[in-house]
Amino acid sequence: SPRAQPSSPRPPTSPQARAPSPRPAASSTPSPSWARSDAVTSSKIRLAGPLLKLSPSFMGGWQLRWFEISDGCVRYYASPDDAKAGKEPKGQVELRGMKIQKKSGTTFEFTTTNSGERVFGLDADIAKSVASAGWDVGPSAPPCMQDWVVALEQEAVFSRRA
């Protein structure tokens, strides 16, 4: 299995070579450089990594953000450094009632019970954006669209039980 124990990094693989894992994606973080201390969050992070988020503003476009899924929520930060430093997220969405709207290639959209009419558009094709931003995300391939969808769905189920 390409998934390692929580304390070990994932071996580098291309997004095409990775198959969706039947185990929760949250059991490991993609690389040690992406890990956060336990003091920052109250529970294990299911999945963390970079994504492009479509801004809800008319002129906003796609914005590179650092995302973390845990505690029945998805949080996004301006950078991985902000997340590691324990800064307030730029946004946080409870995943209760989450529905994946559509998936195509590397992009997907979701809504939640609490997001009202807002649709969150995300894109996992982040290599160029991460490189131009100068983010050090370690040697492992970042999570692919399917990794994110599975982790969001699992965390949404978790949030219904909480």
Coordinates of N, CA and C in Angstrom, one line a residue:
S1 N 0.8 -1.2 0.0 CA 0.0 0.0 0.0 C 0.9 1.2 0.0
P2 N 0.5 2.3 -0.8 CA 1.3 3.5 -0.8 C 1.2 4.3 0.5
R3 N 0.3 4.0 1.3 CA 0.1 4.7 2.6 C 1.0 4.2 3.6
A4 N 1.8 5.0 4.3 CA 2.7 4.6 5.4 C 2.1 4.8 6.7
Q5 N 2.8 4.4 7.8 CA 2.3 4.6 9.1 C 2.3 6.1 9.4
P6 N 1.5 6.6 10.3 CA 1.4 8.1 10.5 C 2.8 8.8 10.7
S7 N 3.8 8.1 11.3 CA 5.0 8.8 11.5 C 6.0 8.8 10.3
S8 N 5.6 8.0 9.3 CA 6.5 7.9 8.1 C 5.9 8.7 6.9
P9 N 6.8 9.2 6.1 CA 6.3 9.9 4.9 C 5.9 8.9 3.8
R10 N 5.0 9.4 3.0 CA 4.6 8.6 1.8 C 5.7 8.6 0.8
P11 N 5.9 7.4 0.1 CA 6.9 7.4 -0.9 C 6.4 8.3 -2.1
P12 N 7.4 9.0 -2.8 CA 6.9 9.8 -3.9 C 6.3 9.0 -5.0
T13 N 5.1 9.4 -5.5 CA 4.4 8.7 -6.6 C 3.8 9.8 -7.4
S14 N 3.5 9.5 -8.7 CA 2.8 10.4 -9.5 C 1.3 10.3 -9.2
P15 N 0.6 11.4 -9.4 CA -0.9 11.3 -9.1 C -1.6 10.2 -9.9
Q16 N -1.1 9.9 -11.1 CA -1.7 8.8 -11.9 C -1.4 7.4 -11.3
A17 N -0.3 7.3 -10.6 CA 0.1 6.0 -10.1 C -0.6 5.7 -8.7
R18 N -1.2 6.7 -8.1 CA -1.8 6.4 -6.8 C -3.2 6.0 -7.0
A19 N -3.6 4.9 -6.3 CA -5.0 4.4 -6.3 C -5.6 4.9 -5.0
P20 N -6.9 5.2 -5.0 CA -7.5 5.6 -3.8 C -7.4 4.5 -2.7
S21 N -7.1 4.9 -1.5 CA -6.8 3.9 -0.4 C -8.1 3.7 0.3
P22 N -8.4 2.4 0.6 CA -9.6 2.1 1.4 C -9.5 2.6 2.9
R23 N -8.2 2.9 3.3 CA -8.0 3.4 4.7 C -8.2 4.9 4.6
P24 N -8.5 5.5 5.8 CA -8.7 7.0 5.8 C -7.4 7.6 5.4
A25 N -7.5 8.6 4.6 CA -6.3 9.3 4.1 C -5.7 10.1 5.3
A26 N -6.4 10.3 6.4 CA -5.9 11.2 7.5 C -4.9 10.4 8.3
S27 N -4.7 9.1 8.1 CA -3.8 8.4 9.0 C -2.4 8.8 8.8
S28 N -2.1 9.6 7.7 CA -0.8 10.0 7.5 C -0.8 11.4 6.9
T29 N 0.3 12.2 7.1 CA 0.4 13.4 6.4 C 1.4 13.2 5.2
P30 N 1.3 13.9 4.1 CA 2.1 13.6 2.9 C 3.6 13.7 3.1
S31 N 4.0 14.5 4.0 CA 5.5 14.5 4.3 C 5.7 15.1 5.6
P32 N 6.9 14.8 6.2 CA 7.1 15.4 7.6 C 7.1 16.9 7.6
S33 N 7.5 17.6 6.5 CA 7.5 19.0 6.5 C 6.1 19.6 6.5
W34 N 5.0 18.8 6.3 CA 3.7 19.2 6.3 C 3.0 19.0 7.6
A35 N 3.7 18.3 8.6 CA 3.1 18.0 9.8 C 3.0 19.2 10.7
R36 N 2.0 19.2 11.6 CA 1.8 20.2 12.6 C 1.9 19.6 14.0
S37 N 2.3 20.4 14.9 CA 2.4 19.9 16.3 C 1.0 19.6 16.8
D38 N 0.9 18.6 17.8 CA -0.4 18.3 18.4 C -1.0 19.5 19.2
A39 N -0.1 20.4 19.6 CA -0.6 21.5 20.3 C -1.5 22.5 19.5
V40 N -1.3 22.4 18.2 CA -2.0 23.3 17.3 C -3.5 22.9 17.1
T41 N -3.7 21.6 17.0 CA -5.1 21.1 16.7 C -5.5 20.1 17.8
S42 N -6.7 20.0 18.1 CA -7.2 19.1 19.1 C -7.3 17.6 18.7
S43 N -7.3 17.4 17.4 CA -7.4 16.0 16.9 C -6.5 15.8 15.7
K44 N -6.3 14.6 15.3 CA -5.4 14.3 14.2 C -6.0 14.9 12.9
I45 N -5.1 15.4 12.1 CA -5.4 16.0 10.8 C -5.6 14.8 9.8
R46 N -6.8 14.7 9.2 CA -7.1 13.7 8.3 C -6.3 13.8 7.0
L47 N -6.2 15.1 6.5 CA -5.4 15.3 5.3 C -5.0 16.8 5.3
A48 N -3.8 17.1 4.9 CA -3.3 18.5 4.8 C -2.5 18.6 3.5
G49 N -2.6 19.8 2.9 CA -1.8 20.1 1.7 C -2.3 21.3 1.0
P50 N -1.7 21.6 -0.1 CA -2.0 22.7 -0.9 C -3.2 22.4 -1.9
L51 N -4.1 23.4 -2.1 CA -5.1 23.3 -3.1 C -5.3 24.8 -3.6
L52 N -5.8 24.8 -4.9 CA -6.3 26.1 -5.4 C -7.8 26.3 -5.0
K53 N -8.1 27.4 -4.5 CA -9.5 27.7 -4.1 C -10.0 28.8 -5.0
L54 N -11.2 28.6 -5.6 CA -11.8 29.6 -6.4 C -12.4 30.7 -5.5
S55 N -12.0 31.9 -5.6 CA -12.5 33.0 -4.8 C -14.0 33.3 -5.1
P56 N -14.8 33.5 -4.0 CA -16.2 33.8 -4.3 C -16.4 35.2 -4.9
S57 N -15.4 36.0 -4.8 CA -15.6 37.4 -5.4 C -15.5 37.4 -6.9
F58 N -16.2 38.3 -7.5 CA -16.3 38.3 -9.0 C -14.9 38.3 -9.7
M59 N -14.0 39.1 -9.1 CA -12.7 39.2 -9.8 C -11.6 38.4 -9.1
G60 N -12.0 37.5 -8.2 CA -11.0 36.8 -7.4 C -10.1 35.8 -8.0
G61 N -10.6 35.0 -8.9 CA -9.8 33.9 -9.5 C -9.4 32.8 -8.6
W62 N -8.4 32.1 -9.0 CA -7.9 30.9 -8.2 C -6.8 31.4 -7.2
Q63 N -6.9 31.0 -5.9 CA -6.0 31.4 -4.9 C -5.3 30.1 -4.3
L64 N -4.0 30.1 -4.2 CA -3.3 29.0 -3.6 C -3.5 29.1 -2.1
R65 N -4.0 28.0 -1.4 CA -4.2 28.0 0.0 C -3.7 26.7 0.6
W66 N -3.4 26.6 1.8 CA -3.0 25.4 2.6 C -4.3 24.9 3.3
F67 N -4.7 23.7 3.0 CA -5.9 23.1 3.6 C -5.6 22.0 4.6
E68 N -6.4 22.0 5.6 CA -6.4 20.9 6.6 C -7.8 20.4 6.9
I69 N -7.9 19.1 6.9 CA -9.2 18.5 7.3 C -9.1 17.8 8.6
S70 N -9.9 18.3 9.6 CA -9.9 17.7 11.0 C -11.1 18.2 11.7
D71 N -11.4 17.5 12.8 CA -12.4 18.0 13.8 C -13.8 18.3 13.1
G72 N -14.1 17.6 12.0 CA -15.4 17.8 11.3 C -15.4 19.0 10.5
C73 N -14.2 19.6 10.2 CA -14.1 20.9 9.5 C -13.0 20.8 8.4
V74 N -13.1 21.7 7.5 CA -12.0 22.0 6.6 C -11.6 23.4 6.8
R75 N -10.3 23.6 7.0 CA -9.7 24.9 7.3 C -8.7 25.3 6.2
Y76 N -8.7 26.5 5.8 CA -7.7 26.9 4.9 C -6.9 28.2 5.4
Y77 N -5.6 28.2 5.0 CA -4.7 29.2 5.5 C -4.0 29.8 4.3
A78 N -3.4 31.0 4.5 CA -2.7 31.6 3.4 C -1.4 30.8 3.0
S79 N -0.8 30.1 3.9 CA 0.4 29.3 3.6 C 0.5 28.2 4.6
P80 N 1.4 27.2 4.3 CA 1.7 26.1 5.3 C 2.3 26.7 6.5
D81 N 3.1 27.8 6.4 CA 3.8 28.4 7.5 C 2.8 29.0 8.5
D82 N 1.7 29.6 8.0 CA 0.7 30.1 8.9 C 0.0 29.0 9.6
A83 N -0.3 27.9 9.0 CA -0.9 26.7 9.6 C 0.0 26.2 10.7
K84 N 1.3 26.0 10.4 CA 2.3 25.4 11.4 C 2.4 26.4 12.6
A85 N 2.3 27.7 12.3 CA 2.5 28.7 13.4 C 1.2 28.8 14.3
G86 N 0.2 28.1 13.9 CA -1.1 28.1 14.7 C -1.9 29.4 14.5
K87 N -1.6 30.1 13.4 CA -2.4 31.3 13.1 C -3.9 31.0 12.8
E88 N -4.7 32.0 12.9 CA -6.1 31.8 12.6 C -6.3 31.4 11.1
P89 N -7.1 30.5 10.8 CA -7.3 30.2 9.4 C -8.0 31.3 8.6
K90 N -7.8 31.4 7.3 CA -8.5 32.4 6.5 C -9.9 32.1 6.4
G91 N -10.2 30.8 6.5 CA -11.6 30.3 6.5 C -11.7 28.9 7.1
Q92 N -12.9 28.6 7.6 CA -13.2 27.3 8.2 C -14.6 27.0 7.8
V93 N -14.9 25.7 7.4 CA -16.2 25.3 7.0 C -16.5 24.0 7.7
E94 N -17.6 23.9 8.5 CA -18.1 22.7 9.0 C -18.5 21.8 7.9
L95 N -18.2 20.5 8.0 CA -18.5 19.6 6.9 C -19.8 18.8 7.1
R96 N -20.6 19.2 8.1 CA -21.9 18.6 8.3 C -22.8 18.9 7.1
G97 N -23.4 17.8 6.6 CA -24.2 18.0 5.4 C -23.4 18.2 4.1
M98 N -22.1 17.9 4.1 CA -21.3 18.2 2.9 C -21.7 17.3 1.7
K99 N -21.8 17.9 0.6 CA -22.1 17.2 -0.7 C -21.1 17.6 -1.7
I100 N -20.4 16.6 -2.3 CA -19.6 16.9 -3.5 C -20.5 17.2 -4.7
Q101 N -20.3 18.3 -5.3 CA -21.2 18.7 -6.4 C -20.8 18.1 -7.7
K102 N -19.5 18.3 -8.0 CA -19.0 17.7 -9.3 C -17.5 17.5 -9.2
K103 N -17.1 16.5 -10.0 CA -15.6 16.2 -10.0 C -15.3 16.1 -11.5
S104 N -14.1 16.7 -11.9 CA -13.7 16.7 -13.3 C -12.2 16.9 -13.3
G105 N -11.4 15.9 -13.7 CA -10.0 16.0 -13.7 C -9.4 16.2 -12.4
T106 N -8.9 17.4 -12.1 CA -8.3 17.7 -10.8 C -9.2 18.6 -10.0
T107 N -10.3 19.0 -10.5 CA -11.2 20.0 -9.8 C -12.4 19.3 -9.2
F108 N -12.9 19.9 -8.2 CA -14.2 19.4 -7.5 C -14.8 20.6 -6.8
E109 N -16.1 20.4 -6.5 CA -16.9 21.5 -5.8 C -17.6 20.8 -4.7
F110 N -17.8 21.5 -3.6 CA -18.7 21.0 -2.5 C -19.5 22.1 -1.9
T111 N -20.6 21.8 -1.2 CA -21.4 22.6 -0.4 C -21.6 21.9 0.9
T112 N -22.0 22.7 1.9 CA -22.3 22.1 3.2 C -23.6 22.7 3.7
T113 N -24.2 22.1 4.8 CA -25.4 22.6 5.4 C -25.2 24.0 5.8
N114 N -24.0 24.4 6.4 CA -23.8 25.7 6.9 C -23.3 26.7 5.9
S115 N -23.0 26.3 4.7 CA -22.4 27.2 3.7 C -23.5 27.9 2.9
G116 N -24.7 27.6 3.1 CA -25.8 28.2 2.4 C -25.7 28.0 0.9
E117 N -25.7 29.1 0.2 CA -25.6 29.0 -1.3 C -24.2 28.8 -1.8
R118 N -23.2 29.0 -0.9 CA -21.8 29.1 -1.4 C -21.4 27.7 -1.8
V119 N -20.8 27.7 -3.0 CA -20.1 26.5 -3.5 C -18.6 26.7 -3.5
F120 N -17.9 25.8 -2.9 CA -16.5 25.8 -2.8 C -15.8 25.1 -3.9
G121 N -15.2 25.8 -4.8 CA -14.5 25.2 -6.0 C -13.0 25.1 -5.6
L122 N -12.5 23.8 -5.8 CA -11.1 23.5 -5.5 C -10.5 22.8 -6.6
D123 N -9.1 23.0 -6.7 CA -8.4 22.3 -7.8 C -7.1 21.8 -7.2
A124 N -6.8 20.5 -7.4 CA -5.6 19.8 -6.9 C -4.4 19.9 -7.8
D125 N -4.6 20.6 -9.0 CA -3.4 20.8 -9.9 C -2.6 22.0 -9.4
I126 N -1.8 21.8 -8.5 CA -1.1 22.9 -7.8 C 0.4 23.0 -8.0
A127 N 1.0 22.2 -8.8 CA 2.5 22.1 -8.9 C 3.1 23.5 -9.2
K128 N 2.5 24.1 -10.3 CA 3.1 25.4 -10.7 C 2.9 26.5 -9.7
S129 N 1.7 26.5 -9.1 CA 1.4 27.5 -8.1 C 2.3 27.4 -6.9
V130 N 2.5 26.1 -6.4 CA 3.3 25.9 -5.2 C 4.8 26.3 -5.5
A131 N 5.3 26.0 -6.8 CA 6.6 26.3 -7.1 C 6.8 27.8 -7.2
S132 N 5.8 28.6 -7.8 CA 6.0 30.0 -7.9 C 5.8 30.7 -6.5
A133 N 5.1 30.1 -5.6 CA 4.9 30.6 -4.3 C 6.1 30.3 -3.4
G134 N 7.0 29.4 -3.8 CA 8.1 29.0 -3.0 C 7.9 28.2 -1.8
W135 N 6.7 27.5 -1.8 CA 6.3 26.7 -0.6 C 7.2 25.4 -0.6
D136 N 7.7 25.1 0.5 CA 8.5 23.8 0.7 C 7.5 22.8 1.2
V137 N 7.0 21.9 0.3 CA 6.0 20.9 0.7 C 6.6 19.5 0.8
G138 N 8.0 19.4 0.8 CA 8.6 18.1 0.9 C 8.7 17.4 -0.4
P139 N 9.3 16.2 -0.4 CA 9.6 15.5 -1.6 C 8.4 14.7 -2.1
S140 N 7.4 14.4 -1.3 CA 6.3 13.6 -1.7 C 5.3 14.3 -2.6
A141 N 4.7 13.6 -3.4 CA 3.6 14.2 -4.3 C 2.5 14.6 -3.4
P142 N 1.9 15.8 -3.6 CA 0.8 16.3 -2.8 C -0.4 15.5 -3.1
P143 N -1.4 15.6 -2.2 CA -2.6 14.8 -2.4 C -3.3 15.1 -3.7
C144 N -3.9 14.1 -4.3 CA -4.6 14.3 -5.6 C -6.1 14.6 -5.3
M145 N -6.8 14.9 -6.3 CA -8.2 15.3 -6.1 C -9.0 14.1 -5.4
Q146 N -8.7 12.9 -5.8 CA -9.4 11.8 -5.2 C -9.1 11.7 -3.7
D147 N -7.8 11.9 -3.3 CA -7.5 11.9 -1.9 C -8.3 12.9 -1.1
W148 N -8.4 14.1 -1.7 CA -9.2 15.2 -1.0 C -10.7 14.8 -0.9
V149 N -11.3 14.3 -2.0 CA -12.7 13.9 -2.0 C -13.0 12.9 -0.9
V150 N -12.1 11.8 -0.9 CA -12.3 10.7 0.1 C -12.2 11.3 1.5
A151 N -11.1 12.1 1.8 CA -10.9 12.7 3.1 C -12.1 13.6 3.5
L152 N -12.6 14.4 2.6 CA -13.8 15.2 2.9 C -15.0 14.4 3.3
E153 N -15.2 13.4 2.4 CA -16.4 12.5 2.7 C -16.3 11.8 4.0
Q154 N -15.1 11.3 4.3 CA -14.9 10.6 5.6 C -15.0 11.5 6.8
E155 N -14.5 12.7 6.7 CA -14.6 13.7 7.8 C -16.1 14.1 7.9
A156 N -16.8 14.2 6.8 CA -18.3 14.6 6.9 C -19.0 13.5 7.7
V157 N -18.7 12.2 7.4 CA -19.4 11.1 8.1 C -19.0 11.2 9.6
F158 N -17.7 11.5 9.9 CA -17.2 11.6 11.3 C -18.0 12.7 12.0
S159 N -18.2 13.9 11.3 CA -18.9 15.0 11.9 C -20.3 14.7 12.2
R160 N -21.0 13.8 11.5 CA -22.4 13.4 11.8 C -22.4 12.6 13.1
R161 N -21.3 11.9 13.4 CA -21.3 11.0 14.6 C -20.9 11.8 15.8
A162 N -20.3 12.9 15.6 CA -19.8 13.7 16.8 C -20.9 14.4 17.5

